[in-house]
Amino acid sequence: MNEWPAGWNGDREDRGRRDDGYGRGSAQAQPEGAQRMRHVQRQQPPRPPQQPGRPPVPPQPQRPARPGRPSVPPQQAQSPDTYGGYDSGYNTGQVYGSPAGGAPGRPGGPGQPPAGPGRAPGPAPDWRRRIKIGSIVLVSALLVTTVSTYFWADGKVRREVDLSKVIERPKEGDCTTYLIVGSDSREGMSDEEKKKLHTGSAEGKRTDSMMILAKCSSGNTMISLPRDSEVEIPSFVGSQSGKKFPAQGRRVKLNAAYAEDGPELLVRTVEHNTGLRIDHYAEIGFAGFANIVDALGGVELDIEQGFKDEKSGADFKAGKQTLNGEQSLAFVRTRYAFAESDLQRTKNQQKFLSALASQAATPSTVLNPFELYPLLGAGLDTLIVDRDMGLWDMGQMFFAMKGVNGGDGVSMNMPISGQHAGNLVWDKAKVQQLVKQIQNDEKVTVRGN
């Protein structure tokens, strides 16, 4: 009995009555030929309806069929693993365990864009984030530079004047007052520098110029104190000995107070004879003054009338010109070439200091470390100030001088009423009015000589 289903008995007769099977064994001596499969064309899915306002989508070109392989519609060809609903048998190139189609860390691997000219473009750079990060880095660098500069410059300043030793001080006013002193100190100068700057070789130091700078909200005022001014030496406490010296009614030139007991007695004498409290003291010597000017690249000045002086080394013609350190020192020290002598010299000193401050206190200098560092290094180590004066106070003093030069304030000599024994006598009434206006932060209306 034949247990095979109908058509599966394998008899030659039955095999002859049905189509030869493809891929099954045969008892023929020759292998069976390849059998063709009838091509089944799948119907392409309908296209989506055209949206208004958009251009029509062109039909996708069909890929030419390989020899012996039926053509496949593009919609079906996009599937990498199906061919007409069954396994096409073509290798997609996928490596098992690497869904992206390649080994990790190689082109085509996870997180890597496909290689070749058809590579998809990467994400656009986030410029807002880059600008934000760059701004943070820039601000941090400026902050570090500013802090470093502050501590570096603060360590170079010589805080040697102790105003707590000054006794019987006037009341505090509404303005901030500075006593600015230019001394004839030759400290640190070589013989060649002394000769070049015409300073001589006198021992010790004396005041070569003195002025009061009042920084007020109503306007800044710069008042020169001629060193030949006649003043009274009051009672004082010695800066070195700590001993109290009683008043003796001595009347001397103002610069004698500095020569007798230094900055503390000079402050005490100015406060006693004016009634104005001095908040800060700043002093610079010959060498520091000349070095600052040279570090700045010179100071441009308009000299109204030319003059020449052998003692100071001055030799100037009228007109605008840029003075170097040596010329600047000669300009502020000259007195014998003028009929007004010391009064004209104090005017020249004010004019020059205002021009110096105006050209130094600019963004191109303050914000440029290549300009700022040489400028600070040239003068800070020769600058002597009081113990309570910080870099902020120095900056305020400098900008106040600049304001006077820019027309935001008054520049004047102390009012003079006459002379006595070759000394200049102050006009007491005008001095009292001037001091009252500064103490009350009022607009200064008093004018000096």
Coordinates of C-alpha atoms in Angstrom, one line a residue:
M1 CA 0.0 0.0 0.0
N2 CA 1.3 3.4 -0.9
E3 CA 1.5 5.6 2.2
W4 CA 2.6 8.8 0.3
P5 CA 0.0 11.4 -0.4
A6 CA -1.3 11.7 -3.9
G7 CA 1.4 13.3 -6.1
W8 CA 4.2 12.5 -3.7
N9 CA 4.9 8.8 -4.5
G10 CA 8.0 9.6 -6.5
D11 CA 7.0 7.3 -9.4
R12 CA 8.5 8.2 -12.6
E13 CA 5.1 8.2 -14.2
D14 CA 3.8 10.6 -11.7
R15 CA 6.9 12.8 -12.0
G16 CA 6.3 12.9 -15.7
R17 CA 2.8 14.1 -15.2
R18 CA 3.6 17.1 -12.9
D19 CA 6.1 19.9 -13.3
D20 CA 9.6 19.0 -12.4
G21 CA 10.4 20.3 -8.9
Y22 CA 13.0 22.9 -8.4
G23 CA 15.7 22.0 -6.0
R24 CA 14.6 18.4 -5.4
G25 CA 16.7 15.4 -6.2
S26 CA 16.2 13.5 -9.5
A27 CA 17.0 10.1 -10.6
Q28 CA 18.1 11.3 -14.0
A29 CA 21.7 10.9 -15.0
Q30 CA 22.0 14.5 -15.8
P31 CA 21.3 17.3 -13.3
E32 CA 18.1 19.2 -13.8
G33 CA 18.3 22.6 -15.4
A34 CA 17.5 25.8 -13.6
Q35 CA 13.9 26.5 -13.3
R36 CA 12.4 29.9 -13.9
M37 CA 10.0 31.5 -11.6
R38 CA 7.2 33.5 -12.9
H39 CA 7.7 37.2 -12.2
V40 CA 5.2 38.6 -9.8
Q41 CA 4.8 42.3 -10.1
R42 CA 3.6 43.9 -6.9
Q43 CA 1.4 46.9 -7.2
Q44 CA 3.0 50.1 -6.0
P45 CA 1.3 51.7 -3.0
P46 CA -0.7 54.8 -3.9
R47 CA 1.1 58.2 -3.5
P48 CA 0.0 60.5 -0.7
P49 CA -2.2 63.3 -1.9
Q50 CA -0.4 66.5 -3.0
Q51 CA -0.5 69.2 -0.3
P52 CA -1.4 72.6 -1.6
G53 CA 1.4 75.1 -1.9
R54 CA 4.1 72.5 -2.3
P55 CA 5.7 71.4 -5.6
P56 CA 4.8 67.9 -6.8
V57 CA 7.1 65.1 -5.8
P58 CA 8.8 63.5 -8.9
P59 CA 8.5 59.7 -9.2
Q60 CA 11.4 57.7 -7.9
P61 CA 13.5 56.1 -10.7
Q62 CA 13.6 52.4 -10.6
R63 CA 16.9 50.7 -10.2
P64 CA 17.8 48.5 -13.2
A65 CA 17.4 44.8 -12.4
R66 CA 20.5 42.6 -12.4
P67 CA 20.6 39.8 -14.9
G68 CA 18.5 36.9 -13.6
R69 CA 16.9 39.1 -10.9
P70 CA 13.5 40.6 -11.3
S71 CA 13.0 44.4 -11.0
V72 CA 11.8 45.6 -7.7
P73 CA 9.8 48.8 -7.2
P74 CA 11.7 51.5 -5.3
Q75 CA 9.2 51.4 -2.4
Q76 CA 10.1 47.8 -1.8
A77 CA 13.8 48.1 -2.6
Q78 CA 14.2 50.5 0.4
S79 CA 13.7 47.6 2.7
P80 CA 17.1 46.0 3.3
D81 CA 15.9 42.6 4.3
T82 CA 12.8 41.9 2.3
Y83 CA 12.2 41.2 -1.3
G84 CA 8.6 40.9 -2.3
G85 CA 7.7 39.9 1.3
Y86 CA 10.3 37.3 1.7
D87 CA 14.1 37.1 2.3
S88 CA 15.8 38.4 -0.8
G89 CA 19.0 36.7 0.1
Y90 CA 21.1 39.8 -0.4
N91 CA 23.6 40.7 2.3
T92 CA 22.9 44.2 3.7
G93 CA 26.5 44.5 5.1
Q94 CA 25.2 44.6 8.6
V95 CA 27.6 43.2 11.2
Y96 CA 25.9 41.3 14.0
G97 CA 26.1 43.2 17.2
S98 CA 26.5 46.6 15.5
P99 CA 23.1 48.1 14.6
A100 CA 24.7 51.0 12.8
G101 CA 26.1 48.8 10.2
G102 CA 29.8 48.7 11.3
A103 CA 32.2 48.0 14.1
P104 CA 32.2 50.5 16.9
G105 CA 34.8 53.3 16.5
R106 CA 34.9 52.8 12.7
P107 CA 33.1 54.6 9.9
G108 CA 29.5 53.5 10.0
G109 CA 29.8 52.5 13.7
P110 CA 27.6 53.8 16.5
G111 CA 27.7 57.6 16.8
Q112 CA 29.7 57.9 13.6
P113 CA 28.3 59.5 10.4
P114 CA 28.4 57.3 7.3
A115 CA 31.5 57.8 5.2
G116 CA 31.6 58.9 1.6
P117 CA 30.2 61.8 -0.4
G118 CA 26.7 61.0 0.8
R119 CA 27.5 61.7 4.5
A120 CA 24.8 63.6 6.3
P121 CA 25.7 67.1 7.5
G122 CA 26.5 67.5 11.2
P123 CA 24.6 69.8 13.5
A124 CA 25.1 73.5 13.1
P125 CA 27.5 75.2 15.6
D126 CA 25.8 76.8 18.6
W127 CA 27.2 80.3 18.4
R128 CA 25.3 81.5 21.4
R129 CA 26.9 78.9 23.6
R130 CA 30.4 79.6 22.1
I131 CA 30.0 83.4 22.7
K132 CA 28.8 82.8 26.2
I133 CA 31.8 80.5 27.0
G134 CA 34.2 83.0 25.3
S135 CA 32.8 85.9 27.4
I136 CA 33.2 83.9 30.6
V137 CA 36.8 83.1 29.7
L138 CA 37.6 86.7 28.8
V139 CA 36.0 88.1 32.0
S140 CA 37.8 85.6 34.1
A141 CA 41.1 86.5 32.5
L142 CA 40.5 90.2 33.1
L143 CA 39.6 89.5 36.7
V144 CA 42.7 87.5 37.3
T145 CA 44.9 90.2 35.6
T146 CA 43.2 93.0 37.6
V147 CA 43.7 91.2 41.0
S148 CA 47.3 90.3 40.2
T149 CA 48.0 93.9 39.1
Y150 CA 46.5 95.2 42.3
F151 CA 48.6 93.1 44.6
W152 CA 51.7 93.7 42.5
A153 CA 51.3 97.4 42.5
D154 CA 50.2 97.5 46.2
G155 CA 53.4 95.9 47.2
K156 CA 55.5 98.5 45.5
V157 CA 54.0 101.5 47.3
R158 CA 55.9 103.0 50.2
R159 CA 53.4 103.8 53.0
E160 CA 55.8 105.6 55.3
V161 CA 53.8 108.6 56.5
D162 CA 51.8 108.2 59.7
L163 CA 49.2 110.9 59.9
S164 CA 48.0 109.5 63.3
K165 CA 51.1 111.4 64.7
V166 CA 49.6 114.7 63.6
I167 CA 47.9 116.4 66.6
E168 CA 45.2 119.0 67.0
R169 CA 43.7 118.4 63.6
P170 CA 40.8 120.4 62.0
K171 CA 37.4 118.9 61.6
E172 CA 36.7 116.7 58.6
G173 CA 35.1 118.3 55.6
D174 CA 32.8 117.0 52.8
C175 CA 35.6 116.8 50.2
T176 CA 38.6 114.5 50.0
T177 CA 41.9 116.5 50.3
Y178 CA 45.4 115.5 49.2
L179 CA 48.7 117.2 50.0
I180 CA 50.8 116.5 46.9
V181 CA 54.6 117.1 47.4
G182 CA 57.4 117.0 44.9
S183 CA 60.7 116.6 46.8
D184 CA 64.2 117.2 45.6
S185 CA 65.3 113.8 46.8
R186 CA 68.2 112.3 44.8
E187 CA 67.6 108.8 46.4
G188 CA 68.6 106.1 44.0
M189 CA 70.2 108.4 41.5
S190 CA 73.7 107.9 40.1
D191 CA 76.2 110.7 39.6
E192 CA 75.5 110.5 35.9
E193 CA 71.8 110.9 36.4
K194 CA 72.2 113.8 38.8
K195 CA 74.3 115.6 36.2
K196 CA 71.9 114.8 33.4
L197 CA 68.9 116.0 35.3
H198 CA 70.7 119.1 36.8
T199 CA 69.7 118.2 40.3
G200 CA 73.0 118.9 42.1
S201 CA 74.3 116.6 44.8
A202 CA 72.8 118.1 48.0
E203 CA 72.3 115.7 50.8
G204 CA 68.9 115.0 52.3
K205 CA 65.7 116.2 50.7
R206 CA 63.5 119.3 50.7
T207 CA 60.2 120.2 49.2
D208 CA 60.4 121.5 45.6
S209 CA 56.7 121.9 45.1
M210 CA 53.5 121.6 47.3
M211 CA 49.9 121.7 46.4
I212 CA 46.5 120.9 47.9
L213 CA 44.1 118.9 45.7
A214 CA 40.4 119.0 46.9
K215 CA 38.2 116.3 45.3
C216 CA 34.6 117.6 45.6
S217 CA 31.3 116.8 44.0
S218 CA 30.9 120.5 43.3
G219 CA 34.2 120.5 41.3
N220 CA 37.9 119.8 41.9
T221 CA 40.3 122.5 43.1
M222 CA 44.1 122.5 42.9
I223 CA 45.8 125.0 45.1
S224 CA 49.6 125.5 44.9
L225 CA 51.4 126.4 48.0
P226 CA 54.6 128.4 47.2
R227 CA 57.5 127.1 49.2
D228 CA 58.5 130.7 50.1
S229 CA 55.1 131.2 51.9
E230 CA 55.5 132.5 55.4
V231 CA 53.9 130.2 58.0
E232 CA 53.9 129.6 61.7
I233 CA 55.3 126.4 63.1
P234 CA 52.8 125.1 65.6
S235 CA 53.2 122.6 68.5
F236 CA 53.9 119.1 67.2
V237 CA 55.0 115.6 68.1
G238 CA 58.3 114.4 66.6
S239 CA 57.8 111.8 64.0
Q240 CA 60.8 109.8 65.2
S241 CA 61.3 110.8 68.8
G242 CA 57.6 110.9 69.8
K243 CA 58.4 114.0 71.9
K244 CA 56.0 116.9 71.9
F245 CA 57.4 120.3 70.9
P246 CA 55.5 123.3 72.1
A247 CA 54.7 126.2 69.8
Q248 CA 57.3 129.0 69.9
G249 CA 55.7 131.5 67.5
R250 CA 58.3 130.8 64.9
R251 CA 57.5 132.1 61.4
V252 CA 59.5 130.4 58.7
K253 CA 59.2 129.5 55.0
L254 CA 56.8 126.6 54.4
N255 CA 59.5 124.3 53.1
A256 CA 61.4 124.6 56.4
A257 CA 58.7 122.6 58.1
Y258 CA 59.4 119.6 55.9
A259 CA 63.2 120.0 56.4
E260 CA 62.8 120.1 60.2
D261 CA 60.7 116.9 60.8
G262 CA 59.4 115.6 57.5
P263 CA 55.9 115.0 56.1
E264 CA 54.1 114.8 59.5
L265 CA 55.3 118.3 60.5
L266 CA 54.5 119.6 57.0
V267 CA 50.9 118.3 57.3
R268 CA 50.6 119.7 60.8
T269 CA 51.8 123.1 59.6
V270 CA 49.5 123.3 56.6
E271 CA 46.5 122.3 58.6
H272 CA 47.4 124.8 61.4
N273 CA 47.8 127.8 58.9
T274 CA 44.8 127.0 56.7
G275 CA 42.3 125.3 59.0
L276 CA 41.8 122.6 56.3
R277 CA 42.1 118.9 57.2
I278 CA 44.4 116.9 55.0
D279 CA 43.1 113.3 54.3
H280 CA 46.0 111.9 52.3
Y281 CA 49.7 112.6 51.6
A282 CA 51.6 111.7 48.4
E283 CA 55.2 112.5 47.6
I284 CA 57.5 111.8 44.7
G285 CA 61.1 112.5 44.1
F286 CA 63.1 113.7 41.1
A287 CA 64.0 110.3 39.7
G288 CA 60.4 108.9 40.0
F289 CA 59.0 112.0 38.3
A290 CA 61.3 111.7 35.3
N291 CA 60.8 107.9 35.0
I292 CA 57.0 108.2 34.9
V293 CA 57.2 110.7 32.1
D294 CA 59.5 108.5 30.1
A295 CA 57.4 105.4 30.7
L296 CA 54.4 107.3 29.4
G297 CA 56.3 108.2 26.2
G298 CA 56.5 111.9 27.1
V299 CA 53.9 114.6 27.9
E300 CA 52.6 116.9 25.3
L301 CA 52.5 120.5 26.5
D302 CA 51.7 123.9 24.9
I303 CA 54.3 126.4 26.2
E304 CA 52.9 129.9 25.8
Q305 CA 56.3 131.7 26.0
G306 CA 59.8 130.2 25.6
F307 CA 62.4 130.5 28.4
K308 CA 65.8 129.3 29.3
D309 CA 67.4 128.6 32.6
E310 CA 70.9 127.3 33.2
K311 CA 70.3 126.1 36.7
S312 CA 67.4 123.8 35.9
G313 CA 68.7 123.0 32.3
A314 CA 65.5 124.4 30.8
D315 CA 65.6 125.6 27.1
F316 CA 62.2 125.8 25.6
K317 CA 60.6 127.5 22.6
A318 CA 57.0 128.6 22.5
G319 CA 54.4 126.2 21.0
K320 CA 53.2 122.6 21.4
Q321 CA 55.9 120.0 22.1
T322 CA 56.4 116.7 23.8
L323 CA 58.7 116.8 26.8
N324 CA 60.7 113.8 28.0
G325 CA 61.6 113.1 31.6
E326 CA 64.6 115.3 31.6
Q327 CA 62.8 118.2 30.0
S328 CA 59.7 117.8 32.2
L329 CA 61.8 118.0 35.4
A330 CA 63.5 121.2 34.1
F331 CA 60.1 122.7 33.2
V332 CA 58.6 122.3 36.7
R333 CA 61.7 123.3 38.6
T334 CA 62.5 126.6 36.7
R335 CA 62.0 129.7 38.8
Y336 CA 64.8 132.2 38.1
A337 CA 63.7 132.7 34.5
F338 CA 60.5 134.4 35.6
A339 CA 59.8 137.8 37.1
E340 CA 57.2 136.2 39.4
S341 CA 59.7 133.6 40.4
D342 CA 58.1 131.0 42.6
L343 CA 54.5 132.0 41.7
Q344 CA 55.1 131.4 38.0
R345 CA 56.8 128.1 38.8
T346 CA 53.8 126.8 40.8
K347 CA 51.5 127.7 37.8
N348 CA 53.8 125.7 35.5
Q349 CA 53.8 122.8 38.0
Q350 CA 50.0 122.7 38.0
K351 CA 49.8 122.9 34.3
F352 CA 52.2 120.1 33.8
L353 CA 50.7 117.7 36.4
S354 CA 47.2 118.2 34.9
A355 CA 48.6 117.4 31.4
L356 CA 50.4 114.4 32.8
A357 CA 47.3 113.0 34.5
S358 CA 45.1 113.8 31.4
Q359 CA 47.4 111.7 29.1
A360 CA 48.0 108.9 31.6
A361 CA 44.4 108.3 32.8
T362 CA 43.1 107.1 29.5
P363 CA 41.5 103.7 28.6
S364 CA 44.4 103.0 26.2
T365 CA 46.8 103.2 29.1
V366 CA 44.8 101.9 32.0
L367 CA 43.4 98.9 30.2
N368 CA 46.6 98.0 28.3
P369 CA 49.0 96.0 30.5
F370 CA 51.9 96.8 28.1
E371 CA 51.3 100.5 28.9
L372 CA 50.1 100.2 32.5
Y373 CA 52.8 98.0 33.9
P374 CA 55.8 100.1 32.8
L375 CA 54.0 103.2 34.0
L376 CA 53.3 101.8 37.5
G377 CA 56.7 100.2 37.7
A378 CA 58.4 103.5 36.9
G379 CA 56.9 105.5 39.7
L380 CA 55.3 103.4 42.4
D381 CA 58.6 102.4 44.1
T382 CA 59.5 106.1 44.5
L383 CA 56.0 107.2 45.6
I384 CA 55.7 107.8 49.3
V385 CA 52.2 108.0 50.8
D386 CA 50.4 107.8 54.1
R387 CA 49.5 104.5 55.7
D388 CA 45.8 104.8 55.0
M389 CA 46.2 105.6 51.3
G390 CA 45.3 102.7 49.0
L391 CA 45.5 102.3 45.2
W392 CA 41.9 103.3 44.9
D393 CA 42.7 106.6 46.6
M394 CA 45.7 107.1 44.3
G395 CA 43.5 106.5 41.3
Q396 CA 40.9 109.0 42.6
M397 CA 43.7 111.6 43.1
F398 CA 45.0 111.1 39.6
F399 CA 41.6 111.4 37.9
A400 CA 40.8 114.5 40.0
M401 CA 43.9 116.2 38.6
K402 CA 42.8 115.1 35.1
G403 CA 39.4 116.7 35.8
V404 CA 41.1 120.0 36.7
N405 CA 42.9 120.0 33.3
G406 CA 39.6 119.2 31.5
G407 CA 37.9 122.3 32.9
D408 CA 36.0 120.5 35.7
G409 CA 37.4 122.5 38.5
V410 CA 39.7 125.4 39.5
S411 CA 43.5 125.7 39.4
M412 CA 45.0 128.5 41.4
N413 CA 47.8 129.7 43.8
M414 CA 47.1 130.3 47.4
P415 CA 45.8 134.0 47.7
I416 CA 48.7 136.3 48.5
S417 CA 48.4 139.7 50.2
G418 CA 52.0 140.8 50.1
Q419 CA 55.5 140.0 51.2
H420 CA 57.4 140.1 54.5
A421 CA 61.2 139.8 54.7
G422 CA 61.3 138.1 51.3
N423 CA 58.5 135.7 52.2
L424 CA 55.0 135.5 50.6
V425 CA 52.2 136.4 53.0
W426 CA 48.8 134.7 52.5
D427 CA 45.6 136.7 52.4
K428 CA 43.9 135.4 55.5
A429 CA 40.3 136.5 54.6
K430 CA 40.5 134.8 51.2
V431 CA 42.1 131.7 52.7
Q432 CA 39.3 131.4 55.2
Q433 CA 36.6 131.8 52.6
L434 CA 38.4 129.3 50.3
V435 CA 38.7 126.7 53.1
K436 CA 35.0 127.1 54.1
Q437 CA 33.9 126.5 50.5
I438 CA 36.0 123.3 50.3
Q439 CA 34.8 122.0 53.7
N440 CA 31.2 122.5 52.7
D441 CA 31.7 121.1 49.2
E442 CA 30.6 124.4 47.7
K443 CA 31.6 125.8 44.3
V444 CA 34.9 127.6 44.8
T445 CA 34.7 131.3 43.8
V446 CA 37.9 132.5 45.4
R447 CA 40.8 133.2 43.1
G448 CA 44.4 133.3 43.9
N449 CA 47.4 135.0 42.4

